Coordinates of C-alpha atoms in Angstrom, one line a residue:
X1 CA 0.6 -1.9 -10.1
X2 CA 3.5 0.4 -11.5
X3 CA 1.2 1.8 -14.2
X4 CA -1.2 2.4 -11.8
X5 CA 0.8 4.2 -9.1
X6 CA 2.2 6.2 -12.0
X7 CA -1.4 7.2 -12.8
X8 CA -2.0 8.3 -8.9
X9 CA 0.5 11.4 -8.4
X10 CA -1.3 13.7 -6.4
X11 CA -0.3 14.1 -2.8
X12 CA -2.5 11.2 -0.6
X13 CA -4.7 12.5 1.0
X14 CA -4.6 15.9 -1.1
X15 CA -7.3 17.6 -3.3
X16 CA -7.7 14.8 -5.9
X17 CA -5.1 12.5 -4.6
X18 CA -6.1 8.5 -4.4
X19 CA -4.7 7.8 -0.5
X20 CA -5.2 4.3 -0.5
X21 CA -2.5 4.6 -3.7
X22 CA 0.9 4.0 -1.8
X23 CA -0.7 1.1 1.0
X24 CA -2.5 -0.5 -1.9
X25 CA -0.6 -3.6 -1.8
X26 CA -0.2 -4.0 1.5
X27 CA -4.3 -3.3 2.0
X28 CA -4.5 -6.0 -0.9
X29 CA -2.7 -8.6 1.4
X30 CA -4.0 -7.9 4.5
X31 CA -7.3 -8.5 2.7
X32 CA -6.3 -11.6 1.5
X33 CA -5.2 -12.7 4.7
X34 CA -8.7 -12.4 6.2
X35 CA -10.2 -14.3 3.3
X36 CA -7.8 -16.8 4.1
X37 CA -8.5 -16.8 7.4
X38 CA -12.1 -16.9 7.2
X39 CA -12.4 -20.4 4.7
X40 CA -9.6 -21.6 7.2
X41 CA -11.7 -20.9 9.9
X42 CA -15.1 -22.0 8.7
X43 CA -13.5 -25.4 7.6
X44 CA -12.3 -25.9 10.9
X45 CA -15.5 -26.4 12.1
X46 CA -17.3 -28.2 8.9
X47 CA -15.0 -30.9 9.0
X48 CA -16.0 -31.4 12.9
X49 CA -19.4 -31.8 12.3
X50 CA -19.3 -35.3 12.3
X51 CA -17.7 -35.6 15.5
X52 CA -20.2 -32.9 16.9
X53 CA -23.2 -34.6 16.0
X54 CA -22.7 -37.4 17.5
X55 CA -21.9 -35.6 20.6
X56 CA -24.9 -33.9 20.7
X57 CA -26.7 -36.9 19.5
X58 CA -28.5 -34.9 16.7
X59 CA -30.5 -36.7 14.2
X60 CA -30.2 -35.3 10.5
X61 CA -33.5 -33.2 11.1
X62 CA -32.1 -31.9 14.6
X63 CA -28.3 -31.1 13.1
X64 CA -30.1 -29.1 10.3
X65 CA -32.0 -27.1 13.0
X66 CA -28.9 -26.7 14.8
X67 CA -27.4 -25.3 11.2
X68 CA -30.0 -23.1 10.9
X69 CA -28.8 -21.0 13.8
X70 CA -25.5 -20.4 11.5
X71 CA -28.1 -18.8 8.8
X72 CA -30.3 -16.8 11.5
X73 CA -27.2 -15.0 13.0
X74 CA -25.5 -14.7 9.6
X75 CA -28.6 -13.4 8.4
X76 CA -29.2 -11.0 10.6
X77 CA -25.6 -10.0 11.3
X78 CA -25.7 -8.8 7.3
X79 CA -28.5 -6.8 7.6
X80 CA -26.9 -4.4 9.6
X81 CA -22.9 -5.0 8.6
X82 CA -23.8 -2.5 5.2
X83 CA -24.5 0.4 8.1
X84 CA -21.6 -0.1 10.2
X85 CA -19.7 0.0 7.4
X86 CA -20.5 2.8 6.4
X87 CA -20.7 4.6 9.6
X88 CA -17.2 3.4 11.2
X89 CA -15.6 2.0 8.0
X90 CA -15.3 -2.0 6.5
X91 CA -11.7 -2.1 7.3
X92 CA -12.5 -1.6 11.3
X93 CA -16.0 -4.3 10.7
X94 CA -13.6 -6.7 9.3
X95 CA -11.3 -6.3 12.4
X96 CA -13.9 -6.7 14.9
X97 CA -15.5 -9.5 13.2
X98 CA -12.6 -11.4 12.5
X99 CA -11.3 -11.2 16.4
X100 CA -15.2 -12.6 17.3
X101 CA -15.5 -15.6 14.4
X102 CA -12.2 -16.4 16.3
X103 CA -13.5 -16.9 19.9
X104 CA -16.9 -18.3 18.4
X105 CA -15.6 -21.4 16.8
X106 CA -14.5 -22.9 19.8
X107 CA -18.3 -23.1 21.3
X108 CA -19.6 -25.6 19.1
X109 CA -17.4 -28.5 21.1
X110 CA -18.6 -26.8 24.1
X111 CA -22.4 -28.2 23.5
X112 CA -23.9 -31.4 24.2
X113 CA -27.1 -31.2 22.5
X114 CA -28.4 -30.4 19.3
X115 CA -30.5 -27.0 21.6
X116 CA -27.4 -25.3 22.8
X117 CA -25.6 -25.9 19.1
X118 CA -27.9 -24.3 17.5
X119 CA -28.0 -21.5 20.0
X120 CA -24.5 -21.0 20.0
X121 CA -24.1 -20.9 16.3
X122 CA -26.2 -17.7 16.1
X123 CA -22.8 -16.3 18.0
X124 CA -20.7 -18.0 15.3
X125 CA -23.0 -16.9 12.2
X126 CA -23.6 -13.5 13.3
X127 CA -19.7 -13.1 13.4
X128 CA -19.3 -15.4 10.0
X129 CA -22.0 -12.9 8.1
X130 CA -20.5 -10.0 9.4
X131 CA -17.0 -10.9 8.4
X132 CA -17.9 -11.2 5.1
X133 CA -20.3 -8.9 4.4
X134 CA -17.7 -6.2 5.7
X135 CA -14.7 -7.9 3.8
X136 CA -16.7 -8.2 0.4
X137 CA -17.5 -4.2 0.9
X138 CA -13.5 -3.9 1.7
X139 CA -12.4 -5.6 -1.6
X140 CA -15.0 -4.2 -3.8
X141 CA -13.5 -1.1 -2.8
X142 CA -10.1 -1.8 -3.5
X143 CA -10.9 -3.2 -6.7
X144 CA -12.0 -0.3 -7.7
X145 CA -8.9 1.5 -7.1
X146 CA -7.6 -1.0 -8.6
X147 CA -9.0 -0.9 -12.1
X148 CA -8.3 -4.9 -12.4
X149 CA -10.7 -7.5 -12.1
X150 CA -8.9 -9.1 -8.9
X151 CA -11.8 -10.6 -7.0
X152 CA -11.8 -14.0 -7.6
X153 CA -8.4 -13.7 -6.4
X154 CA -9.6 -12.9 -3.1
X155 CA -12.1 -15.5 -2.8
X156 CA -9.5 -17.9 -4.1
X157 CA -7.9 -17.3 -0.9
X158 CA -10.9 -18.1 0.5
X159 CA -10.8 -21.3 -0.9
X160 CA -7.7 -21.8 0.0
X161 CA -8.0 -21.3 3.6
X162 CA -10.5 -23.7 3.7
X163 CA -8.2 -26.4 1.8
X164 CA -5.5 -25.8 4.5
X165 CA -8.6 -25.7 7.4
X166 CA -10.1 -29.0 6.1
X167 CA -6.7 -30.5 5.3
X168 CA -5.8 -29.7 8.5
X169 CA -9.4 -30.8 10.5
X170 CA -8.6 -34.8 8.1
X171 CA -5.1 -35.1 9.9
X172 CA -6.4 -34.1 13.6
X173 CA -9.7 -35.9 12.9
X174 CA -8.8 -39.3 14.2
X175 CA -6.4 -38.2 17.1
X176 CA -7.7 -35.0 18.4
X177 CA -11.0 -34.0 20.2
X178 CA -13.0 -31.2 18.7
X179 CA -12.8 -29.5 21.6
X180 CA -9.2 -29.1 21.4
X181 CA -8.8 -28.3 17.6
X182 CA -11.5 -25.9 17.8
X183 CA -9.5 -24.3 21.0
X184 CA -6.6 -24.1 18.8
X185 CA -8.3 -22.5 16.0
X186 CA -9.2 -19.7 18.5
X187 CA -5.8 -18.9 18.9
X188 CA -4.4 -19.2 15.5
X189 CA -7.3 -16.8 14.5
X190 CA -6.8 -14.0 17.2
X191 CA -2.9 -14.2 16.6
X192 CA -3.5 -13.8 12.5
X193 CA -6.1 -11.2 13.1
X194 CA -3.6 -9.6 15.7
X195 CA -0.8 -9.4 12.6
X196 CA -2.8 -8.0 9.9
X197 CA -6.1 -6.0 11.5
X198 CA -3.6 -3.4 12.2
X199 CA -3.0 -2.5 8.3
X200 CA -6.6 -2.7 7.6
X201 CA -6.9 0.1 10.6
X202 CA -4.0 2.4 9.7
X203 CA -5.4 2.7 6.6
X204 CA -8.9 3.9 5.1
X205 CA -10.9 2.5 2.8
X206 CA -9.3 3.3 -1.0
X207 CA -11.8 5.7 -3.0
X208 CA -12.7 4.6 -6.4
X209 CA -10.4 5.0 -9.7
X210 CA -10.0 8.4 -11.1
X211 CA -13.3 9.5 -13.3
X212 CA -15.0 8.0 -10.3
X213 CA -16.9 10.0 -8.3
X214 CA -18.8 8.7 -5.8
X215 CA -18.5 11.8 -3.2
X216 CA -22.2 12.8 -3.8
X217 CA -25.4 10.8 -1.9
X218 CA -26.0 7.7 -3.1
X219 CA -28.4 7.4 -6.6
X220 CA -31.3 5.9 -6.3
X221 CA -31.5 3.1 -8.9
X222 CA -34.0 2.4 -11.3
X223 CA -36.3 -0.6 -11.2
X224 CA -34.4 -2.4 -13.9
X225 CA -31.2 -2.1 -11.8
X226 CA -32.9 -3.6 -8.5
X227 CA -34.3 -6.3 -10.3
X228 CA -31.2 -6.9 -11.9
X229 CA -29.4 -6.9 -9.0
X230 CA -31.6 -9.3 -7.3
X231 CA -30.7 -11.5 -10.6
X232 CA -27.3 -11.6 -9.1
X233 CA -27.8 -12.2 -6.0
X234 CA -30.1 -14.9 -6.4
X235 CA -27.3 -16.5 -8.9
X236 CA -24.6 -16.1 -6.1
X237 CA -27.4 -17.9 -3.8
X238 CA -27.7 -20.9 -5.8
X239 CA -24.0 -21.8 -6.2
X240 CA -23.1 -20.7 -2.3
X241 CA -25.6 -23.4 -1.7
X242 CA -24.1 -25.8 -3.2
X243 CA -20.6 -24.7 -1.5
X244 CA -22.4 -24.7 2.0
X245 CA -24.2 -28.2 1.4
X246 CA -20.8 -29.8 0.6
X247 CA -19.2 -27.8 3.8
X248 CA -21.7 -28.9 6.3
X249 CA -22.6 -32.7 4.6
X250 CA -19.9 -33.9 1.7
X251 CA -17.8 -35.3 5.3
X252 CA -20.9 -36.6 6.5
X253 CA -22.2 -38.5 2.9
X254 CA -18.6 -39.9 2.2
X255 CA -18.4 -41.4 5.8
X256 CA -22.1 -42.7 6.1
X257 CA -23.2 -43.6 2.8
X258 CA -20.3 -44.6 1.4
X259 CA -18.2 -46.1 4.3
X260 CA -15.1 -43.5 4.2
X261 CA -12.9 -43.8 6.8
X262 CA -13.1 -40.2 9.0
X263 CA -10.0 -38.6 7.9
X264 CA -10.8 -39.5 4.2
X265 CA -14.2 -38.2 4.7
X266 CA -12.8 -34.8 6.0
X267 CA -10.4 -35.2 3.0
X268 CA -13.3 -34.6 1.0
X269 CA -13.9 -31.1 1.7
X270 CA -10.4 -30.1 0.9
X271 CA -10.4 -31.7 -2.1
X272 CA -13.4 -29.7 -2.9
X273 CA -11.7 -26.5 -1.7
X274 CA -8.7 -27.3 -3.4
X275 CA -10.6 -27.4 -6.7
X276 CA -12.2 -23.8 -5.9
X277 CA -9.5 -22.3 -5.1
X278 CA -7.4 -24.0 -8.4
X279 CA -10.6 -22.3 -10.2
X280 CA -10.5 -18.8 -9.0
X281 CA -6.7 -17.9 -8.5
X282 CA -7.0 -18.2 -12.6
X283 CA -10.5 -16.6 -12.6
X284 CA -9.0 -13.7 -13.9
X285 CA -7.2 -15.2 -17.0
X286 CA -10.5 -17.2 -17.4
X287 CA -12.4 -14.0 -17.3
X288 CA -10.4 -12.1 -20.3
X289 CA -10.5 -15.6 -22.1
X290 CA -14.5 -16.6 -22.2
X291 CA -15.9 -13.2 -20.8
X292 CA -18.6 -13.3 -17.7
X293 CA -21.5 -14.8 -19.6
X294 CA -19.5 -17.8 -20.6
X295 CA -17.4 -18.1 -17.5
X296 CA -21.5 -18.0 -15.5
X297 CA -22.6 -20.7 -18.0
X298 CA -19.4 -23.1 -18.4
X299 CA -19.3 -23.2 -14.8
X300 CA -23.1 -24.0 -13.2
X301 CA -22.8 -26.8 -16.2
X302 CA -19.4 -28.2 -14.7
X303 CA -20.7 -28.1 -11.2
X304 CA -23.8 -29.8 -12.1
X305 CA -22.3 -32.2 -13.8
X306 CA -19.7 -32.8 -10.9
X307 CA -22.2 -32.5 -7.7
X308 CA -24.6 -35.3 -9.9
X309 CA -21.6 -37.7 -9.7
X310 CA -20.4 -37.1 -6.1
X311 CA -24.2 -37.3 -4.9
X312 CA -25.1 -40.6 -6.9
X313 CA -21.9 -42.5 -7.1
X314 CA -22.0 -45.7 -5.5
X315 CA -18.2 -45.5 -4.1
X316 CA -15.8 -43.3 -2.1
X317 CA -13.6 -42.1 -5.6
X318 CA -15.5 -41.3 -7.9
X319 CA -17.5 -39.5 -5.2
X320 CA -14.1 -37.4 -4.7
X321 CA -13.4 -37.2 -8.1
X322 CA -17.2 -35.0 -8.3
X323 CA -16.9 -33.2 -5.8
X324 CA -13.4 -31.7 -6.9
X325 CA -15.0 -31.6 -10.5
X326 CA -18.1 -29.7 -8.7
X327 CA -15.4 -26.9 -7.0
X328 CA -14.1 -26.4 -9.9
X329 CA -17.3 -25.2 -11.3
X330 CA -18.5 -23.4 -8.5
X331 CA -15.2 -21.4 -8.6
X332 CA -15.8 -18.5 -10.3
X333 CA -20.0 -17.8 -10.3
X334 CA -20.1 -16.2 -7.0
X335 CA -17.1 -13.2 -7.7
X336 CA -18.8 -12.7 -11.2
X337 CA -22.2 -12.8 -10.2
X338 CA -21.0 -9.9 -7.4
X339 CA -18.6 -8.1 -9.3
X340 CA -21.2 -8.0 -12.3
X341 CA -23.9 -6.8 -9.6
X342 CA -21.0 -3.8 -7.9
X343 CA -21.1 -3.0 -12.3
X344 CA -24.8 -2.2 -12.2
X345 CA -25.5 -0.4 -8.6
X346 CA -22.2 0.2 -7.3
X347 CA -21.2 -1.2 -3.4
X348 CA -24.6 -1.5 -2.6
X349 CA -25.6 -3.7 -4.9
X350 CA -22.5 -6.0 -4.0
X351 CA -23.6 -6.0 -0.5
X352 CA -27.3 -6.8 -1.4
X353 CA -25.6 -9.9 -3.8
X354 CA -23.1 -10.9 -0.9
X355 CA -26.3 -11.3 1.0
X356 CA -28.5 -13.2 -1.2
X357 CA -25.4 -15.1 -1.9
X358 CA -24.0 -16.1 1.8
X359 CA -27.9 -16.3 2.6
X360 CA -27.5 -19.3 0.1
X361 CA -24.4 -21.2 1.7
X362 CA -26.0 -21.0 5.4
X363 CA -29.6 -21.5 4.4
X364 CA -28.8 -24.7 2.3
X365 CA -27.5 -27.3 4.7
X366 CA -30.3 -26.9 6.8
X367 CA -32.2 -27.6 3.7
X368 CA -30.4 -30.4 2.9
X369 CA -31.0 -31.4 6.6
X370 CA -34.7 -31.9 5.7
X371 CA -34.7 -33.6 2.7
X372 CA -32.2 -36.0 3.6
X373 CA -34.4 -37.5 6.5
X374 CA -37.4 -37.3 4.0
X375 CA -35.6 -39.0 1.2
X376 CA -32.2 -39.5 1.3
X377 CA -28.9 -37.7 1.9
X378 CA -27.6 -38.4 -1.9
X379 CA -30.8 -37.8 -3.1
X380 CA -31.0 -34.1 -1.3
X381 CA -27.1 -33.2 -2.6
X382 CA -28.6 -33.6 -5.7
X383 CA -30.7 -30.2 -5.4
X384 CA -27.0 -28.8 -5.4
X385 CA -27.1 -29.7 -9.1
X386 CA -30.5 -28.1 -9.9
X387 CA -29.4 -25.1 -8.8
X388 CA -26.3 -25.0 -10.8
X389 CA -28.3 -25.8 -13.5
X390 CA -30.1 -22.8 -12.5
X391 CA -26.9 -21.0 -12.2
X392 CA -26.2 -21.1 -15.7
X393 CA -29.4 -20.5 -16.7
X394 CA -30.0 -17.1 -15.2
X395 CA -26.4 -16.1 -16.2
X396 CA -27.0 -16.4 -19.7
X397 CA -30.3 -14.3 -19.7
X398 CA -28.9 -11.9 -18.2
X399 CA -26.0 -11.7 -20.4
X400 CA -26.9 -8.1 -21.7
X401 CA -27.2 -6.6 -18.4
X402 CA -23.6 -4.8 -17.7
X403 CA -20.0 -4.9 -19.9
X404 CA -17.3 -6.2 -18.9
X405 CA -14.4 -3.7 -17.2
X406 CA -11.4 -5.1 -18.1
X407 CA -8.5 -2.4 -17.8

């Protein structure tokens, strides 16, 4: 940071100036803060899923259907986020969307069968996609100011929101209705989004580093970059999946399958999150150490390796010890995979990425929904470590596509 504000000395706001130069740490933490918030948020709910279904009495096919309205809103919501952000802004988006995920999480204790869930998790989606659609298109930005490969660090506080949200959802879990904890989690949401939407708003968008120039209309990309960044995207889908399939069922398999009392089963999930967020706040060292095709490759093979043991083992532990194992894997493929796509077509191709890739986390517990009542549910967490598997795979042929920017 002092190099870099010694690079930026014209005037903000001025011919050629950078004027998101002198708020830049304080947009970085605000930023932070609503990744935080968002896993903290998210995993609030997850971890009440058990508790929810069998309020609604939802069998596994009708909770997966009920899931599926998180996916359809999110879906939908991300469509259109990429326009409003660039018509009002991402920092305002991120505002607005992090003041509705807020009031939407307490509906799901509201319901009391498996039709109104799933209708009422179109709300919560649509404000859940939105959030980070307009949030990844914040931090890409900054990053680029920047000049320092900082994302992981912001999904790390991702993860790390949801270790504090699940941690918090295994102590309440046995003494405190959903209703109420999801209540509470309105308000802790609105006040944290009351604290820091306010930098966000005071302050624009940063514009890229100098040499950048981005002022013209957009380029239209080649057909090698579109299909590359589809690559991406679809390689951020398959490990989101296998972060929304432990979210939505790791609680459930530990406590049915494998007997888990509920607050170790909710446990589970943090454990998992504490692992991803252990992996991507030192994503960045790991990046200058291995490089992005490694770091892709290392990673779907750990997570594979992990998510194979937590499905199949035949006790609560060793179960644990996979799913932590599986977290840390999972760490780092979605910030490369977008950051590698932002390389190749600039923000739009992150957005497009974040897209396939959140399309991935909400579209994959439903999925798992289905092939649990067809098979099993161990047997249908185990597609989590096919597609890490496929992860890897795709990472390493496309391991020409873009460099590295390491400044």
């Amino acid at each position: 940071m002092p190099q870099l504000n010694k690079l930026r000395t014209a005037l903000p706001g001025g011919p050629g100036g950078n004027p998101a130069a002198p708020p830049s740490a304080r947009l970085r933490t605000a930023l932070t803060v609503f990744f935080a918030l968002d896993g903290f948020l998210f995993a609030g709910w997850v971890v009440r899923i058990p508790a929810i279904k069998q309020q609604t009495g939802a069998s596994a096919t009708t909770l997966g259907l009920a899931l599926l309205g998180v996916s359809a809103g999110a879906v939908v919501t991300m469509v259109f986020t990429g326009r409003l952000c660039r018509r009002f802004g991402s920092h305002p988006v991120t505002v607005v969307c992090g003041v509705l995920l807020s009031l939407a999480i307490a509906l799901p204790a509201r319901t009391g069968s498996a039709l109104a869930l799933g209708l009422v998790l179109l709300v919560f989606g649509a404000a859940y996609g939105g959030m980070n659609v307009a949030m990844n298109s914040a931090a890409v930005d900054l990053v680029a100011a920047l000049r320092r490969p900082v994302m992981p660090s912001f999904h790390g506080a991702f993860s790390l929101g949801g270790m504090v949200g699940a941690g918090l959802g295994a102590l309440v879990a046995g003494g405190l209705s959903p209703a109420t904890h999801l209540l509470a989690l309105t308000g802790a949401g609105l006040l944290v989004t009351a604290v820091a939407g306010p930098v966000l708003l005071r302050h624009p968008a940063p514009r890229p580093a100098v040499g950048a120039d981005d002022s013209g209309p957009p380029r239209r990309l080649s057909g090698r970059a579109r299909r590359l960044v589809l690559l991406f995207g679809v390689i951020a889908l398959c490990t989101a999946y296998g972060e929304g399939a432990l979210a939505d069922w790791g609680a459930l398999h530990l406590e049915q399958d494998l007997n888990a009392r509920p607050g170790v089963a909710a446990a589970g999930y943090s454990l998992f999150a504490l692992a991803m967020t252990a992996g991507r706040l030192s994503g960045t060292a790991l990046l200058e150490r291995l490089g992005q095709t490694r770091t892709l490759v290392a990673g779907g093979a750990t997570a594979a390796a992990g998510m194979l043991l937590g499905a199949l083992a035949p006790t609560t532990w060793p179960a644990l010890l996979g799913f932590a194992v599986t977290g840390l894997g999972l760490a780092n493929i979605f910030p490369v995979a977008v950051g590698r796509a932002g390389e190749l077509a600039g923000p739009g191709g992150v957005a497009a990425a974040s897209t396939l890739g959140y399309g991935g986390m909400l579209l994959g517990p439903p999925a798992i929904g289905f092939l649990a009542d067809w098979f099993s549910l161990p047997v249908a967490l185990t597609t989590v470590t096919l597609l890490a598997v496929a992860a890897a795979a795709l990472g390493y042929g496309a391991r020409n596509a873009t460099h590295a920017r390491v400044s």
